[in-house]
mmCIF file of C-alpha atoms in Angstrom:
data_model
loop_
_atom_site.group_PDB
_atom_site.id
_atom_site.type_symbol
_atom_site.label_atom_id
_atom_site.label_comp_id
_atom_site.label_asym_id
_atom_site.label_seq_id
_atom_site.Cartn_x
_atom_site.Cartn_y
_atom_site.Cartn_z
ATOM 1 C CA MET T 20 54.801 -57.112 -25.377
ATOM 2 C CA ARG T 21 53.662 -57.418 -21.737
ATOM 3 C CA THR T 22 55.003 -53.702 -22.020
ATOM 4 C CA LEU T 23 52.655 -52.629 -24.805
ATOM 5 C CA ASN T 24 49.638 -54.188 -23.512
ATOM 6 C CA GLY T 25 49.823 -52.434 -20.232
ATOM 7 C CA ALA T 26 51.025 -49.059 -22.093
ATOM 8 C CA LEU T 27 47.865 -49.709 -24.534
ATOM 9 C CA ARG T 28 44.691 -50.522 -21.500
ATOM 10 C CA PRO T 29 44.928 -46.383 -20.830
ATOM 11 C CA LEU T 30 44.302 -45.716 -24.250
ATOM 12 C CA GLN T 31 41.228 -48.234 -24.649
ATOM 13 C CA CYS T 32 39.862 -46.391 -20.851
ATOM 14 C CA SER T 33 40.336 -43.376 -22.506
ATOM 15 C CA LEU T 34 38.480 -44.063 -25.982
ATOM 16 C CA VAL T 35 35.535 -45.954 -23.834
ATOM 17 C CA ALA T 36 34.884 -42.379 -22.113
ATOM 18 C CA GLY T 37 35.421 -40.134 -25.278
ATOM 19 C CA MET T 38 32.657 -42.340 -26.640
ATOM 20 C CA LEU T 39 30.451 -41.907 -23.645
ATOM 21 C CA ILE T 40 30.989 -37.489 -23.255
ATOM 22 C CA SER T 41 30.415 -37.807 -26.992
ATOM 23 C CA LEU T 42 26.897 -39.852 -26.729
ATOM 24 C CA LEU T 43 26.211 -37.584 -23.912
ATOM 25 C CA LEU T 44 26.226 -34.538 -25.637
ATOM 26 C CA THR T 45 24.971 -35.706 -28.740
ATOM 27 C CA ALA T 46 21.680 -36.590 -26.683
ATOM 28 C CA GLY T 47 21.963 -34.207 -25.062
ATOM 29 C CA CYS T 48 21.926 -31.627 -28.091
ATOM 30 C CA ALA T 49 19.219 -33.520 -29.414
ATOM 31 C CA GLY T 50 16.565 -33.345 -26.452
ATOM 32 C CA ILE T 51 17.265 -29.643 -25.500
ATOM 33 C CA GLY T 52 14.211 -28.518 -27.890
ATOM 34 C CA PRO T 53 11.427 -29.951 -26.200
ATOM 35 C CA GLN T 54 12.631 -29.485 -23.101
ATOM 36 C CA THR T 55 12.588 -25.471 -23.798
ATOM 37 C CA VAL T 56 9.138 -25.120 -24.844
ATOM 38 C CA SER T 57 7.214 -25.713 -21.523
ATOM 39 C CA ARG T 58 9.731 -23.358 -19.565
ATOM 40 C CA ASP T 59 10.020 -20.663 -21.956
ATOM 41 C CA ARG T 60 6.525 -20.121 -23.361
ATOM 42 C CA PHE T 61 5.954 -19.437 -19.563
ATOM 43 C CA ASP T 62 8.923 -17.857 -18.717
ATOM 44 C CA TYR T 63 8.546 -15.235 -21.599
ATOM 45 C CA THR T 64 4.710 -15.095 -20.908
ATOM 46 C CA GLU T 65 5.311 -14.160 -17.246
ATOM 47 C CA ALA T 66 8.132 -11.541 -18.045
ATOM 48 C CA ILE T 67 5.972 -9.971 -21.023
ATOM 49 C CA SER T 68 2.971 -9.819 -18.898
ATOM 50 C CA ASP T 69 5.228 -8.643 -15.936
ATOM 51 C CA SER T 70 6.596 -5.571 -18.360
ATOM 52 C CA TRP T 71 3.221 -4.464 -20.247
ATOM 53 C CA LYS T 72 1.735 -3.972 -16.518
ATOM 54 C CA ARG T 73 5.141 -1.642 -15.640
ATOM 55 C CA GLN T 74 4.180 0.057 -18.890
ATOM 56 C CA MET T 75 0.591 0.853 -18.772
ATOM 57 C CA LEU T 76 0.871 1.970 -15.106
ATOM 58 C CA PHE T 77 4.592 4.206 -15.964
ATOM 59 C CA ASN T 78 2.418 5.867 -18.587
ATOM 60 C CA MET T 79 -0.686 6.570 -16.741
ATOM 61 C CA VAL T 80 1.835 8.202 -14.229
ATOM 62 C CA LYS T 81 3.523 10.192 -17.242
ATOM 63 C CA ILE T 82 -0.157 11.725 -18.363
ATOM 64 C CA ARG T 83 -0.692 12.292 -14.157
ATOM 65 C CA TYR T 84 2.451 14.350 -15.013
ATOM 66 C CA GLY T 85 1.737 15.916 -17.799
ATOM 67 C CA ASP T 86 4.453 14.168 -19.861
ATOM 68 C CA ALA T 87 3.979 12.327 -23.396
ATOM 69 C CA PRO T 88 3.502 8.516 -22.739
ATOM 70 C CA VAL T 89 5.153 6.247 -24.951
ATOM 71 C CA PHE T 90 3.538 2.742 -25.810
ATOM 72 C CA LEU T 91 5.850 -0.250 -26.984
ATOM 73 C CA ASP T 92 4.979 -3.636 -28.241
ATOM 74 C CA VAL T 93 6.353 -6.425 -28.216
ATOM 75 C CA SER T 94 6.511 -7.627 -31.987
ATOM 76 C CA SER T 95 8.533 -10.935 -31.890
ATOM 77 C CA VAL T 96 10.312 -13.016 -29.438
ATOM 78 C CA ILE T 97 13.544 -15.052 -31.014
ATOM 79 C CA SER T 98 15.828 -17.136 -28.247
ATOM 80 C CA GLN T 99 18.366 -19.451 -29.779
ATOM 81 C CA TYR T 100 20.283 -22.024 -28.271
ATOM 82 C CA GLN T 101 23.221 -24.118 -29.396
ATOM 83 C CA ILE T 102 25.312 -26.281 -27.672
ATOM 84 C CA ALA T 103 28.434 -27.159 -29.215
ATOM 85 C CA GLY T 104 31.213 -29.893 -27.913
ATOM 86 C CA GLN T 105 34.785 -31.162 -29.124
ATOM 87 C CA ILE T 106 36.879 -34.034 -27.756
ATOM 88 C CA ASN T 107 40.812 -34.149 -28.192
ATOM 89 C CA LEU T 108 42.361 -37.772 -27.782
ATOM 90 C CA SER T 109 45.716 -38.290 -28.315
ATOM 91 C CA SER T 110 48.550 -41.426 -27.193
ATOM 92 C CA ALA T 111 52.715 -41.042 -27.319
ATOM 93 C CA ILE T 112 54.130 -45.057 -26.607
ATOM 94 C CA ASN T 113 58.547 -44.347 -26.520
ATOM 95 C CA ASN T 114 60.996 -47.359 -26.440
ATOM 96 C CA HIS T 115 61.441 -46.655 -22.641
ATOM 97 C CA PRO T 116 58.960 -49.024 -21.336
ATOM 98 C CA TRP T 117 58.129 -47.079 -18.620
ATOM 99 C CA SER T 118 57.713 -44.110 -20.371
ATOM 100 C CA THR T 119 54.133 -43.204 -21.696
ATOM 101 C CA SER T 120 52.156 -40.602 -22.390
ATOM 102 C CA GLU T 121 48.606 -39.758 -23.209
ATOM 103 C CA THR T 122 45.893 -36.349 -23.671
ATOM 104 C CA LEU T 123 42.653 -36.163 -22.906
ATOM 105 C CA GLY T 124 40.849 -33.061 -23.397
ATOM 106 C CA ALA T 125 36.910 -32.125 -23.780
ATOM 107 C CA PHE T 126 35.432 -28.548 -24.499
ATOM 108 C CA GLY T 127 31.521 -27.686 -24.293
ATOM 109 C CA GLN T 128 29.710 -24.716 -25.064
ATOM 110 C CA TYR T 129 26.283 -23.166 -24.306
ATOM 111 C CA VAL T 130 24.959 -20.248 -25.875
ATOM 112 C CA ASP T 131 21.654 -18.552 -25.216
ATOM 113 C CA ARG T 132 20.893 -15.619 -27.731
ATOM 114 C CA PRO T 133 17.668 -13.979 -26.859
ATOM 115 C CA THR T 134 16.703 -11.432 -29.615
ATOM 116 C CA ILE T 135 13.571 -9.547 -28.681
ATOM 117 C CA THR T 136 11.808 -6.869 -31.021
ATOM 118 C CA PHE T 137 10.016 -3.475 -29.756
ATOM 119 C CA THR T 138 7.880 -1.910 -32.215
ATOM 120 C CA PRO T 139 6.559 1.789 -30.855
ATOM 121 C CA ILE T 140 3.081 2.651 -31.360
ATOM 122 C CA ILE T 141 2.670 5.709 -33.141
ATOM 123 C CA GLY T 142 1.557 8.300 -36.263
ATOM 124 C CA ASP T 143 -2.057 6.402 -37.802
ATOM 125 C CA LYS T 144 -2.012 3.352 -35.713
ATOM 126 C CA PHE T 145 -1.443 5.696 -32.181
ATOM 127 C CA ALA T 146 -4.510 7.692 -33.534
ATOM 128 C CA ARG T 147 -6.803 4.876 -33.915
ATOM 129 C CA SER T 148 -5.602 3.346 -31.418
ATOM 130 C CA MET T 149 -5.901 5.446 -28.481
ATOM 131 C CA MET T 150 -7.635 8.010 -29.601
ATOM 132 C CA SER T 151 -10.108 6.512 -31.334
ATOM 133 C CA PRO T 152 -14.070 5.888 -29.557
ATOM 134 C CA ILE T 153 -14.271 2.747 -28.141
ATOM 135 C CA PRO T 154 -17.110 0.810 -30.414
ATOM 136 C CA PRO T 155 -20.277 0.425 -28.752
ATOM 137 C CA ALA T 156 -21.051 -2.728 -29.852
ATOM 138 C CA ALA T 157 -18.177 -3.646 -27.667
ATOM 139 C CA ILE T 158 -19.551 -2.079 -24.433
ATOM 140 C CA LEU T 159 -22.623 -4.152 -24.852
ATOM 141 C CA SER T 160 -19.933 -7.404 -25.131
ATOM 142 C CA LEU T 161 -18.038 -6.827 -22.489
ATOM 143 C CA ILE T 162 -21.198 -6.951 -19.839
ATOM 144 C CA GLN T 163 -22.365 -9.652 -22.389
ATOM 145 C CA GLY T 164 -19.013 -11.400 -21.429
ATOM 146 C CA GLY T 165 -19.861 -11.054 -17.683
ATOM 147 C CA TYR T 166 -17.975 -7.782 -17.322
ATOM 148 C CA PRO T 167 -20.130 -5.994 -14.227
ATOM 149 C CA VAL T 168 -22.102 -3.489 -15.885
ATOM 150 C CA ASP T 169 -21.218 -0.388 -13.251
ATOM 151 C CA PHE T 170 -17.065 -0.083 -13.350
ATOM 152 C CA VAL T 171 -18.092 -1.177 -17.695
ATOM 153 C CA PHE T 172 -19.738 2.119 -17.634
ATOM 154 C CA ARG T 173 -18.004 4.150 -15.775
ATOM 155 C CA ALA T 174 -14.429 3.764 -16.910
ATOM 156 C CA LEU T 175 -15.637 3.747 -20.861
ATOM 157 C CA VAL T 176 -18.584 5.551 -21.007
ATOM 158 C CA HIS T 177 -18.922 9.731 -21.111
ATOM 159 C CA GLU T 178 -23.002 9.778 -21.738
ATOM 160 C CA ILE T 179 -25.828 7.431 -22.358
ATOM 161 C CA ASN T 180 -28.418 9.040 -23.769
ATOM 162 C CA GLY T 181 -27.493 13.072 -22.188
ATOM 163 C CA ILE T 182 -26.132 11.602 -19.000
ATOM 164 C CA ARG T 183 -22.940 12.240 -18.276
ATOM 165 C CA ASN T 184 -20.366 10.099 -16.199
ATOM 166 C CA ARG T 185 -17.461 11.967 -14.103
ATOM 167 C CA PHE T 186 -14.437 12.734 -16.295
ATOM 168 C CA GLY T 187 -11.116 13.999 -14.134
ATOM 169 C CA GLY T 188 -9.227 15.453 -17.411
ATOM 170 C CA GLU T 189 -8.224 18.773 -16.788
ATOM 171 C CA ALA T 190 -9.384 20.528 -19.736
ATOM 172 C CA ARG T 191 -12.969 19.558 -18.993
ATOM 173 C CA ALA T 192 -13.078 17.641 -15.142
ATOM 174 C CA HIS T 193 -16.253 17.723 -13.772
ATOM 175 C CA SER T 194 -18.588 15.103 -11.872
ATOM 176 C CA ALA T 195 -21.391 12.558 -13.063
ATOM 177 C CA ASP T 196 -24.456 13.334 -12.911
ATOM 178 C CA PRO T 197 -27.000 12.256 -9.869
ATOM 179 C CA GLU T 198 -28.963 10.032 -12.432
ATOM 180 C CA PHE T 199 -26.086 8.301 -13.572
ATOM 181 C CA TYR T 200 -25.164 6.403 -10.462
ATOM 182 C CA ALA T 201 -28.492 5.299 -9.563
ATOM 183 C CA LEU T 202 -28.292 4.180 -13.241
ATOM 184 C CA ILE T 203 -25.907 1.821 -13.330
ATOM 185 C CA GLU T 204 -26.736 1.061 -9.867
ATOM 186 C CA LYS T 205 -29.812 -0.848 -11.233
ATOM 187 C CA MET T 206 -28.324 -2.072 -14.534
ATOM 188 C CA GLN T 207 -26.028 -3.825 -12.367
ATOM 189 C CA GLN T 208 -29.185 -5.475 -10.503
ATOM 190 C CA ILE T 209 -30.642 -6.518 -13.893
ATOM 191 C CA GLN T 210 -27.572 -7.884 -14.957
ATOM 192 C CA SER T 211 -26.746 -9.423 -11.793
ATOM 193 C CA ALA T 212 -30.231 -11.856 -12.002
ATOM 194 C CA GLY T 213 -29.760 -12.380 -15.766
ATOM 195 C CA GLY T 214 -31.927 -9.742 -17.603
ATOM 196 C CA ILE T 215 -29.659 -7.885 -19.927
ATOM 197 C CA GLY T 216 -28.656 -9.471 -22.757
ATOM 198 C CA MET T 217 -27.987 -8.749 -26.575
ATOM 199 C CA ARG T 218 -27.988 -9.280 -30.195
ATOM 200 C CA PHE T 219 -26.774 -8.106 -33.622
ATOM 201 C CA GLU T 220 -29.408 -7.906 -36.489
ATOM 202 C CA LYS T 221 -29.760 -5.825 -39.889
ATOM 203 C CA ILE T 222 -31.111 -3.015 -40.015
ATOM 204 C CA ASP T 223 -31.113 -0.672 -43.139
ATOM 205 C CA LYS T 224 -28.977 -2.921 -44.282
ATOM 206 C CA GLU T 225 -26.063 -2.489 -42.093
ATOM 207 C CA GLU T 226 -25.242 -4.422 -38.632
ATOM 208 C CA ALA T 227 -27.025 -2.832 -35.288
ATOM 209 C CA ALA T 228 -26.517 -4.198 -31.703
ATOM 210 C CA LEU T 229 -29.360 -4.270 -29.787
ATOM 211 C CA LEU T 230 -29.613 -4.059 -25.784
ATOM 212 C CA VAL T 231 -32.407 -6.792 -24.365
ATOM 213 C CA ILE T 232 -33.603 -6.127 -21.289
ATOM 214 C CA ARG T 233 -35.451 -9.203 -19.909
ATOM 215 C CA ALA T 234 -38.160 -8.121 -17.573
ATOM 216 C CA LYS T 235 -41.211 -10.673 -17.426
ATOM 217 C CA ARG T 236 -39.094 -13.600 -15.360
ATOM 218 C CA ASP T 237 -39.244 -11.271 -12.035
ATOM 219 C CA PRO T 238 -41.681 -8.401 -10.430
ATOM 220 C CA ALA T 239 -38.742 -6.928 -9.079
ATOM 221 C CA ILE T 240 -36.419 -6.737 -12.240
ATOM 222 C CA GLU T 241 -39.724 -5.888 -14.297
ATOM 223 C CA ALA T 242 -39.815 -2.698 -11.566
ATOM 224 C CA LEU T 243 -35.945 -2.421 -11.896
ATOM 225 C CA SER T 244 -36.129 -1.952 -15.727
ATOM 226 C CA MET T 245 -39.135 0.034 -15.730
ATOM 227 C CA GLU T 246 -37.210 2.297 -13.974
ATOM 228 C CA VAL T 247 -34.015 2.111 -15.874
ATOM 229 C CA ARG T 248 -36.406 3.312 -18.687
ATOM 230 C CA ARG T 249 -37.322 6.018 -17.534
ATOM 231 C CA ILE T 250 -33.869 7.236 -16.064
ATOM 232 C CA LEU T 251 -33.066 6.561 -20.081
ATOM 233 C CA GLY T 252 -36.573 8.640 -21.349
ATOM 234 C CA VAL T 253 -37.149 5.412 -23.401
ATOM 235 C CA ASP T 254 -40.295 3.625 -24.478
ATOM 236 C CA PRO T 255 -41.389 1.641 -21.673
ATOM 237 C CA ARG T 256 -43.159 -0.995 -23.747
ATOM 238 C CA ALA T 257 -39.954 -1.532 -26.036
ATOM 239 C CA ASP T 258 -38.343 -5.345 -25.272
ATOM 240 C CA ASP T 259 -35.334 -4.362 -27.753
ATOM 241 C CA LEU T 260 -33.219 -1.300 -27.648
ATOM 242 C CA GLN T 261 -30.925 0.162 -30.695
ATOM 243 C CA VAL T 262 -27.784 1.181 -29.289
ATOM 244 C CA VAL T 263 -25.259 3.578 -31.584
ATOM 245 C CA TYR T 264 -22.631 5.596 -30.992
ATOM 246 C CA GLY T 265 -23.418 9.547 -30.343
ATOM 247 C CA ALA T 266 -24.304 11.926 -26.867
ATOM 248 C CA ILE T 267 -28.557 12.513 -28.157
ATOM 249 C CA PRO T 268 -30.659 9.366 -29.651
ATOM 250 C CA ARG T 269 -33.152 10.144 -32.365
ATOM 251 C CA ASP T 270 -36.015 8.872 -30.608
ATOM 252 C CA ASP T 271 -37.485 6.866 -27.292
ATOM 253 C CA LYS T 272 -36.329 3.542 -28.814
ATOM 254 C CA GLU T 273 -32.557 4.152 -29.399
ATOM 255 C CA ILE T 274 -29.485 4.346 -26.453
ATOM 256 C CA ALA T 275 -27.004 6.930 -27.617
ATOM 257 C CA ILE T 276 -23.465 5.923 -25.784
ATOM 258 C CA LEU T 277 -20.697 8.624 -25.934
ATOM 259 C CA THR T 278 -17.813 6.006 -25.624
ATOM 260 C CA ARG T 279 -14.414 7.257 -24.382
ATOM 261 C CA SER T 280 -11.481 6.245 -26.578
ATOM 262 C CA ILE T 281 -8.456 3.689 -24.898
ATOM 263 C CA LEU T 282 -6.858 7.578 -23.917
ATOM 264 C CA GLU T 283 -9.213 9.130 -22.522
ATOM 265 C CA VAL T 284 -9.686 6.405 -19.962
ATOM 266 C CA ILE T 285 -6.325 6.404 -19.255
ATOM 267 C CA VAL T 286 -6.294 10.166 -18.903
ATOM 268 C CA ASP T 287 -10.045 9.898 -16.585
ATOM 269 C CA LEU T 288 -7.876 7.161 -14.236
ATOM 270 C CA SER T 289 -4.593 9.048 -13.720
ATOM 271 C CA THR T 290 -6.243 11.483 -11.807
ATOM 272 C CA ASP T 291 -6.686 9.716 -9.184
ATOM 273 C CA ILE T 292 -3.440 8.835 -9.073
ATOM 274 C CA GLU T 293 -1.536 9.880 -5.374
ATOM 275 C CA VAL T 294 1.598 12.287 -5.541
ATOM 276 C CA PRO T 295 3.624 13.865 -3.182
ATOM 277 C CA ALA T 296 2.167 17.045 -1.824
ATOM 278 C CA SER T 297 5.403 18.821 -2.136
ATOM 279 C CA ASP T 298 5.075 17.760 -6.054
ATOM 280 C CA VAL T 299 1.472 20.112 -5.811
ATOM 281 C CA GLN T 300 3.104 22.473 -3.788
ATOM 282 C CA GLU T 301 5.605 23.443 -6.523
ATOM 283 C CA LYS T 302 2.770 23.098 -9.435
ATOM 284 C CA ARG T 303 4.634 19.814 -10.453
ATOM 285 C CA VAL T 304 1.467 18.032 -10.906
ATOM 286 C CA SER T 305 -2.478 19.210 -10.311
ATOM 287 C CA PRO T 306 -4.486 18.038 -7.117
ATOM 288 C CA THR T 307 -5.843 14.562 -6.855
ATOM 289 C CA PHE T 308 -9.001 14.553 -8.558
ATOM 290 C CA ALA T 309 -11.949 14.648 -5.613
ATOM 291 C CA GLU T 310 -15.355 13.537 -7.031
ATOM 292 C CA THR T 311 -18.817 13.628 -4.811
ATOM 293 C CA GLY T 312 -21.423 12.759 -4.875
ATOM 294 C CA ALA T 313 -25.192 13.533 -2.185
ATOM 295 C CA GLY T 314 -22.359 15.436 -0.247
ATOM 296 C CA GLU T 315 -19.785 12.630 0.189
ATOM 297 C CA LYS T 316 -16.267 11.735 -1.655
ATOM 298 C CA LEU T 317 -16.785 9.134 -3.664
ATOM 299 C CA ARG T 318 -13.986 6.479 -3.959
ATOM 300 C CA PRO T 319 -12.762 6.368 -6.703
ATOM 301 C CA LEU T 320 -12.129 3.598 -9.396
ATOM 302 C CA ILE T 321 -8.981 2.957 -9.069
ATOM 303 C CA ARG T 322 -6.500 3.543 -6.310
ATOM 304 C CA ILE T 323 -2.736 3.469 -7.242
ATOM 305 C CA HIS T 324 -0.749 4.773 -3.893
ATOM 306 C CA ASN T 325 2.677 6.894 -4.106
ATOM 307 C CA SER T 326 5.913 6.137 -1.392
ATOM 308 C CA SER T 327 9.086 7.284 -1.663
ATOM 309 C CA GLY T 328 10.370 4.209 -1.117
ATOM 310 C CA GLN T 329 9.699 0.607 -2.604
ATOM 311 C CA PRO T 330 6.542 -1.215 -1.476
ATOM 312 C CA ASP T 331 6.463 -4.355 0.401
ATOM 313 C CA ASP T 332 3.221 -6.021 -1.431
ATOM 314 C CA ALA T 333 2.522 -4.549 -4.577
ATOM 315 C CA PHE T 334 0.393 -5.847 -7.850
ATOM 316 C CA VAL T 335 2.567 -3.704 -10.022
ATOM 317 C CA SER T 336 4.647 -0.696 -9.325
ATOM 318 C CA VAL T 337 7.319 2.017 -11.413
ATOM 319 C CA SER T 338 9.708 4.257 -10.319
ATOM 320 C CA TYR T 339 9.308 7.712 -11.504
ATOM 321 C CA ARG T 340 10.375 10.994 -10.405
ATOM 322 C CA ASP T 341 11.827 9.975 -7.310
ATOM 323 C CA SER T 342 8.907 8.706 -6.281
ATOM 324 C CA TYR T 343 7.689 4.700 -6.337
ATOM 325 C CA PHE T 344 3.690 4.409 -7.510
ATOM 326 C CA TRP T 345 2.245 1.449 -7.239
ATOM 327 C CA ILE T 346 -0.926 -0.649 -6.704
ATOM 328 C CA ASP T 347 -1.469 -2.592 -3.540
ATOM 329 C CA ASP T 348 -1.646 -6.331 -3.955
ATOM 330 C CA ARG T 349 -4.818 -6.685 -1.744
ATOM 331 C CA ASP T 350 -7.271 -4.470 -2.925
ATOM 332 C CA LEU T 351 -8.953 -6.366 -5.121
ATOM 333 C CA MET T 352 -11.333 -3.714 -7.078
ATOM 334 C CA SER T 353 -8.424 -1.620 -8.440
ATOM 335 C CA LYS T 354 -6.317 -4.989 -9.475
ATOM 336 C CA LYS T 355 -9.285 -5.836 -11.559
ATOM 337 C CA ILE T 356 -9.947 -2.235 -12.906
ATOM 338 C CA PHE T 357 -6.234 -2.310 -14.236
ATOM 339 C CA SER T 358 -6.128 -5.622 -15.693
ATOM 340 C CA PHE T 359 -9.355 -4.940 -17.279
ATOM 341 C CA LEU T 360 -8.414 -1.644 -18.140
ATOM 342 C CA MET T 361 -5.393 -4.287 -20.108
ATOM 343 C CA PHE T 362 -7.527 -6.132 -21.758
ATOM 344 C CA VAL T 363 -9.916 -3.368 -23.030
ATOM 345 C CA PHE T 364 -6.278 -2.389 -25.006
ATOM 346 C CA ILE T 365 -6.603 -5.357 -26.635
ATOM 347 C CA LEU T 366 -10.036 -5.920 -27.457
ATOM 348 C CA VAL T 367 -10.821 -2.283 -29.045
ATOM 349 C CA GLU T 368 -7.138 -2.228 -30.962
ATOM 350 C CA THR T 369 -8.277 -0.996 -34.294
ATOM 351 C CA GLY T 370 -4.724 0.331 -35.578
ATOM 352 C CA GLU T 371 -3.493 -1.563 -38.766
ATOM 353 C CA LYS T 372 -1.348 -4.644 -36.972
ATOM 354 C CA GLY T 373 0.788 -6.454 -38.671
ATOM 355 C CA ALA T 374 1.706 -10.425 -37.516
ATOM 356 C CA ALA T 375 1.395 -11.743 -33.694
ATOM 357 C CA PRO T 376 4.117 -11.619 -31.396
ATOM 358 C CA ILE T 377 5.892 -14.727 -32.786
ATOM 359 C CA VAL T 378 8.192 -16.675 -30.176
ATOM 360 C CA THR T 379 10.700 -18.687 -32.026
ATOM 361 C CA ILE T 380 13.103 -20.959 -30.747
ATOM 362 C CA PRO T 381 15.872 -23.187 -32.551
ATOM 363 C CA THR T 382 17.656 -25.452 -31.183
ATOM 364 C CA GLY T 383 20.828 -27.597 -31.827
#
């Protein structure tokens, strides 16, 4: 009997160990869901954000080289986790007092199956999202939201009351009219002083956007306001000016803004991308657009550099035709313009949209 008790003690220990392992596996399975929420949300957000920046820059470079852009939306992210455990326990007691055998086995499995769905922007959705002009009301909303007038107008506007902005597209490349930069500089000063606002109201049963210039608080701002009105050719006594889409206003109480589409914005900004001199000499790409004003070369709105090697300190970079194209992480202005472009891409997306991207994380 003593031998039998001695043989059972290891068996009891094995049972206890098995129970402990089973409890640990059960606890791990029960707790894996909450633990993944914070980690996965930020990991996927970072990954999608980085890929989105690289996609935008890559398409800008492709357009620069006359290649066709391709845009893919991340429509869903499904990440499945599975933890499985199995324990095998056996014991054998032979007739010989020193002959006993025990077997304890444990098996664990962890599975992570992410499924990411991409939807290409093509057909009617591409036409509406990429080629439709940005609504003038969206321009005013961006200014009202705090974005500087100067780079909102430089990036998104073709003309305002017949005063042309620059455009770098090869088919109709031209520099800006001299009045354009003077206009946005004065409007920027008025905006900084809190003198520009907007409101919506019903005009002829349709909602109209009105630009409001509040200049009565400060004589200096009032002088700037009068100068802005003179350049635009509007009524100097009008406090509210109706904003419409178009190149020419109907009267002196209207501001006509000919806006760009997202595709036109990308085309214009892409002409400032630096390219290898050899590619220009071999007619693979056109020379970098250089705008001049008052006899001086103007700083481009965004600077995208080119190098033969991978950059060390880049905000975003892509490889194309054995070269690297990148934005310097220390170039704050270029980073802001690039991020602004992606924000506007979301803001004015007018194509038929499916459900918003969904992140589903089943656990077990």
